[in-house]
């Protein structure tokens, strides 16, 4: 268990990550300086260097923080006995919440390719681990008859691509909340994969016409 000093350091590091992620999103990683980050927090650069030795460490920590969140959720889902559709809903909704709410600035969409190879490889390893778990949930749904036959890898890429694009139009406090976006996307994708036929307005009208002899 963290002691009081460790908890204080953890909270401060997270505060720095939130500010840095916001700055990286506005100005780009290369356009943001350590001074920009410290100024936004009303800190001296010396104080900032106490928590992170350079800007690259901050960028890596932003990705690592977000990836740890979704991986923790993935582990919980993998250990649960809920049906695959519910697992997928939870995965999508939580991913979106982490993506646009946890660090307030879409940390998972930041320029991870700006990292040096050792740190980049760590991010890629965790991303691959998460994507594999995501595919496993879809494949479980296919095997158990909940989802239509499909290429789980392509579907995972499609879902991830749609989620990543949210960062282009989402603005906190304007319109939808992160939770509302997460719930809506989760519902749309799970419905789209569902193996159970749905009566849409078109099929209902068609059925009525056939019944009436029209």
Coordinates of C-alpha atoms in Angstrom, one line a residue:
X1 CA 0.0 0.0 0.0
X2 CA 1.3 3.4 -0.9
X3 CA 2.2 5.7 2.0
X4 CA 1.1 9.3 2.1
X5 CA 4.2 10.7 0.4
X6 CA 3.9 8.1 -2.4
X7 CA 0.3 8.9 -3.0
X8 CA 1.1 12.6 -3.1
X9 CA 3.8 12.0 -5.7
X10 CA 1.4 9.8 -7.8
X11 CA -1.2 12.5 -7.7
X12 CA 1.3 15.1 -8.8
X13 CA 2.6 12.9 -11.6
X14 CA -0.9 12.4 -12.9
X15 CA -1.6 16.1 -12.7
X16 CA 1.5 16.7 -14.8
X17 CA 0.4 14.0 -17.3
X18 CA -3.0 15.6 -17.7
X19 CA -1.5 19.0 -18.4
X20 CA 1.2 17.6 -20.7
X21 CA -1.3 15.5 -22.7
X22 CA -3.5 18.6 -23.2
X23 CA -0.4 20.6 -24.4
X24 CA 0.7 17.8 -26.7
X25 CA -2.7 17.7 -28.2
X26 CA -2.9 21.5 -28.8
X27 CA 0.7 22.1 -30.0
X28 CA 2.0 18.7 -30.9
X29 CA 4.7 16.9 -29.1
X30 CA 7.6 18.6 -30.9
X31 CA 6.0 22.0 -30.5
X32 CA 5.6 21.7 -26.7
X33 CA 8.4 22.5 -24.3
X34 CA 9.0 21.5 -20.7
X35 CA 8.5 25.2 -20.0
X36 CA 5.0 25.1 -21.5
X37 CA 4.1 22.2 -19.3
X38 CA 5.5 23.7 -16.1
X39 CA 4.0 27.1 -16.8
X40 CA 0.5 25.6 -17.2
X41 CA 0.9 24.0 -13.8
X42 CA 2.5 27.1 -12.2
X43 CA 5.6 25.0 -11.5
X44 CA 9.2 25.8 -12.0
X45 CA 11.0 23.7 -14.6
X46 CA 13.2 22.4 -11.8
X47 CA 10.2 21.1 -10.0
X48 CA 9.0 19.4 -13.1
X49 CA 12.3 17.7 -13.6
X50 CA 11.9 16.2 -10.1
X51 CA 9.1 14.1 -11.5
X52 CA 10.2 13.5 -15.1
X53 CA 13.7 13.9 -16.4
X54 CA 12.7 14.9 -19.9
X55 CA 9.7 15.5 -22.2
X56 CA 10.0 12.0 -23.8
X57 CA 9.5 10.4 -20.4
X58 CA 6.3 12.4 -20.0
X59 CA 5.0 11.3 -23.4
X60 CA 5.8 7.7 -22.6
X61 CA 4.1 8.0 -19.2
X62 CA 1.0 9.4 -20.9
X63 CA 0.7 6.3 -23.1
X64 CA 1.7 3.9 -20.3
X65 CA -0.9 5.4 -17.9
X66 CA -3.7 5.0 -20.5
X67 CA -2.6 1.5 -21.7
X68 CA -2.4 0.3 -18.1
X69 CA -6.0 1.4 -17.6
X70 CA -7.4 -0.5 -20.5
X71 CA -5.3 -3.5 -19.8
X72 CA -6.6 -3.6 -16.2
X73 CA -10.1 -3.5 -17.6
X74 CA -9.3 -6.2 -20.1
X75 CA -8.0 -8.5 -17.4
X76 CA -11.1 -8.0 -15.3
X77 CA -13.3 -8.8 -18.3
X78 CA -11.3 -11.9 -19.2
X79 CA -11.8 -13.2 -15.7
X80 CA -15.5 -12.5 -15.7
X81 CA -18.3 -14.9 -16.8
X82 CA -20.4 -12.4 -18.6
X83 CA -21.5 -13.1 -22.2
X84 CA -19.2 -11.9 -25.0
X85 CA -21.6 -9.1 -26.1
X86 CA -21.4 -7.6 -22.6
X87 CA -17.7 -8.1 -22.5
X88 CA -17.3 -6.2 -25.8
X89 CA -19.6 -3.4 -24.7
X90 CA -17.5 -2.9 -21.6
X91 CA -14.3 -3.0 -23.5
X92 CA -15.4 -0.4 -26.0
X93 CA -17.1 1.9 -23.5
X94 CA -14.1 1.8 -21.1
X95 CA -11.6 2.3 -24.0
X96 CA -13.4 5.4 -25.1
X97 CA -13.7 6.8 -21.5
X98 CA -9.9 6.3 -21.0
X99 CA -9.3 7.7 -24.5
X100 CA -11.1 11.0 -24.0
X101 CA -11.6 11.4 -20.3
X102 CA -8.9 9.9 -18.1
X103 CA -6.2 12.4 -19.1
X104 CA -8.6 14.9 -20.6
X105 CA -6.8 15.0 -23.9
X106 CA -6.8 11.7 -25.8
X107 CA -3.5 10.5 -24.4
X108 CA -3.7 7.2 -26.3
X109 CA -3.8 9.1 -29.6
X110 CA -0.7 11.2 -29.0
X111 CA 2.4 10.9 -31.1
X112 CA 3.8 7.6 -29.7
X113 CA 6.0 7.2 -32.8
X114 CA 8.1 10.2 -31.5
X115 CA 9.4 7.9 -28.7
X116 CA 12.9 6.4 -29.0
X117 CA 13.0 2.6 -29.9
X118 CA 13.3 1.3 -26.3
X119 CA 10.2 3.2 -25.1
X120 CA 8.3 2.8 -28.3
X121 CA 8.7 -1.0 -28.1
X122 CA 7.2 -1.0 -24.6
X123 CA 4.2 0.9 -25.9
X124 CA 3.8 -1.3 -28.9
X125 CA 4.1 -4.4 -26.7
X126 CA 1.2 -3.3 -24.5
X127 CA -0.9 -2.2 -27.5
X128 CA -0.4 -5.6 -29.1
X129 CA -1.4 -7.3 -25.8
X130 CA -4.5 -5.2 -25.7
X131 CA -5.5 -5.8 -29.3
X132 CA -5.0 -9.5 -28.9
X133 CA -7.3 -9.6 -25.9
X134 CA -9.9 -7.5 -27.9
X135 CA -9.8 -10.0 -30.7
X136 CA -10.2 -12.9 -28.3
X137 CA -13.4 -11.4 -27.0
X138 CA -14.8 -11.1 -30.5
X139 CA -13.6 -14.7 -31.4
X140 CA -15.3 -16.0 -28.2
X141 CA -18.5 -14.3 -29.4
X142 CA -18.3 -15.9 -32.8
X143 CA -17.6 -19.4 -31.4
X144 CA -20.5 -19.2 -29.0
X145 CA -22.9 -17.9 -31.7
X146 CA -23.4 -14.4 -30.4
X147 CA -21.6 -12.7 -33.3
X148 CA -21.6 -13.3 -37.0
X149 CA -18.7 -15.0 -38.7
X150 CA -16.1 -12.3 -39.4
X151 CA -12.4 -11.6 -39.4
X152 CA -11.7 -10.7 -35.8
X153 CA -8.5 -8.8 -36.7
X154 CA -10.2 -6.6 -39.3
X155 CA -13.2 -5.9 -36.9
X156 CA -10.8 -5.0 -34.2
X157 CA -9.0 -2.6 -36.5
X158 CA -12.3 -1.1 -37.6
X159 CA -13.4 -0.5 -34.0
X160 CA -10.0 0.9 -32.9
X161 CA -10.0 3.2 -36.0
X162 CA -13.5 4.6 -35.2
X163 CA -12.5 5.1 -31.6
X164 CA -9.2 6.9 -32.5
X165 CA -11.2 9.3 -34.8
X166 CA -13.3 10.4 -31.8
X167 CA -10.3 12.6 -30.8
X168 CA -10.7 14.6 -34.0
X169 CA -14.2 15.9 -33.0
X170 CA -14.7 15.4 -29.3
X171 CA -14.5 18.4 -27.0
X172 CA -15.1 18.0 -23.3
X173 CA -18.1 20.0 -22.1
X174 CA -19.6 20.5 -25.6
X175 CA -22.4 18.1 -26.5
X176 CA -21.9 14.5 -25.5
X177 CA -20.0 13.3 -22.4
X178 CA -17.3 10.7 -22.6
X179 CA -19.6 8.2 -21.1
X180 CA -22.4 8.9 -23.6
X181 CA -20.1 8.5 -26.5
X182 CA -18.7 5.2 -25.0
X183 CA -22.2 3.8 -24.5
X184 CA -23.4 4.8 -27.9
X185 CA -20.4 3.4 -29.8
X186 CA -20.5 0.2 -27.7
X187 CA -24.1 -0.4 -28.6
X188 CA -23.6 0.3 -32.3
X189 CA -20.7 -2.1 -32.7
X190 CA -22.2 -4.9 -30.7
X191 CA -25.5 -4.6 -32.6
X192 CA -23.5 -4.7 -35.9
X193 CA -21.8 -7.9 -34.9
X194 CA -24.9 -9.6 -33.5
X195 CA -25.8 -12.9 -35.0
X196 CA -29.5 -12.4 -34.0
X197 CA -31.7 -10.9 -36.8
X198 CA -33.1 -7.5 -36.0
X199 CA -36.4 -6.1 -37.2
X200 CA -35.5 -2.7 -38.7
X201 CA -38.1 -0.2 -39.9
X202 CA -37.5 -1.4 -43.4
X203 CA -38.1 -5.1 -42.6
X204 CA -41.2 -4.3 -40.6
X205 CA -42.6 -2.3 -43.5
X206 CA -41.7 -5.0 -46.0
X207 CA -43.4 -7.7 -43.7
X208 CA -46.5 -5.6 -43.5
X209 CA -46.7 -5.1 -47.2
X210 CA -46.3 -8.9 -47.8
X211 CA -49.0 -9.6 -45.3
X212 CA -51.4 -7.2 -46.9
X213 CA -50.7 -8.6 -50.4
X214 CA -49.1 -5.2 -51.5

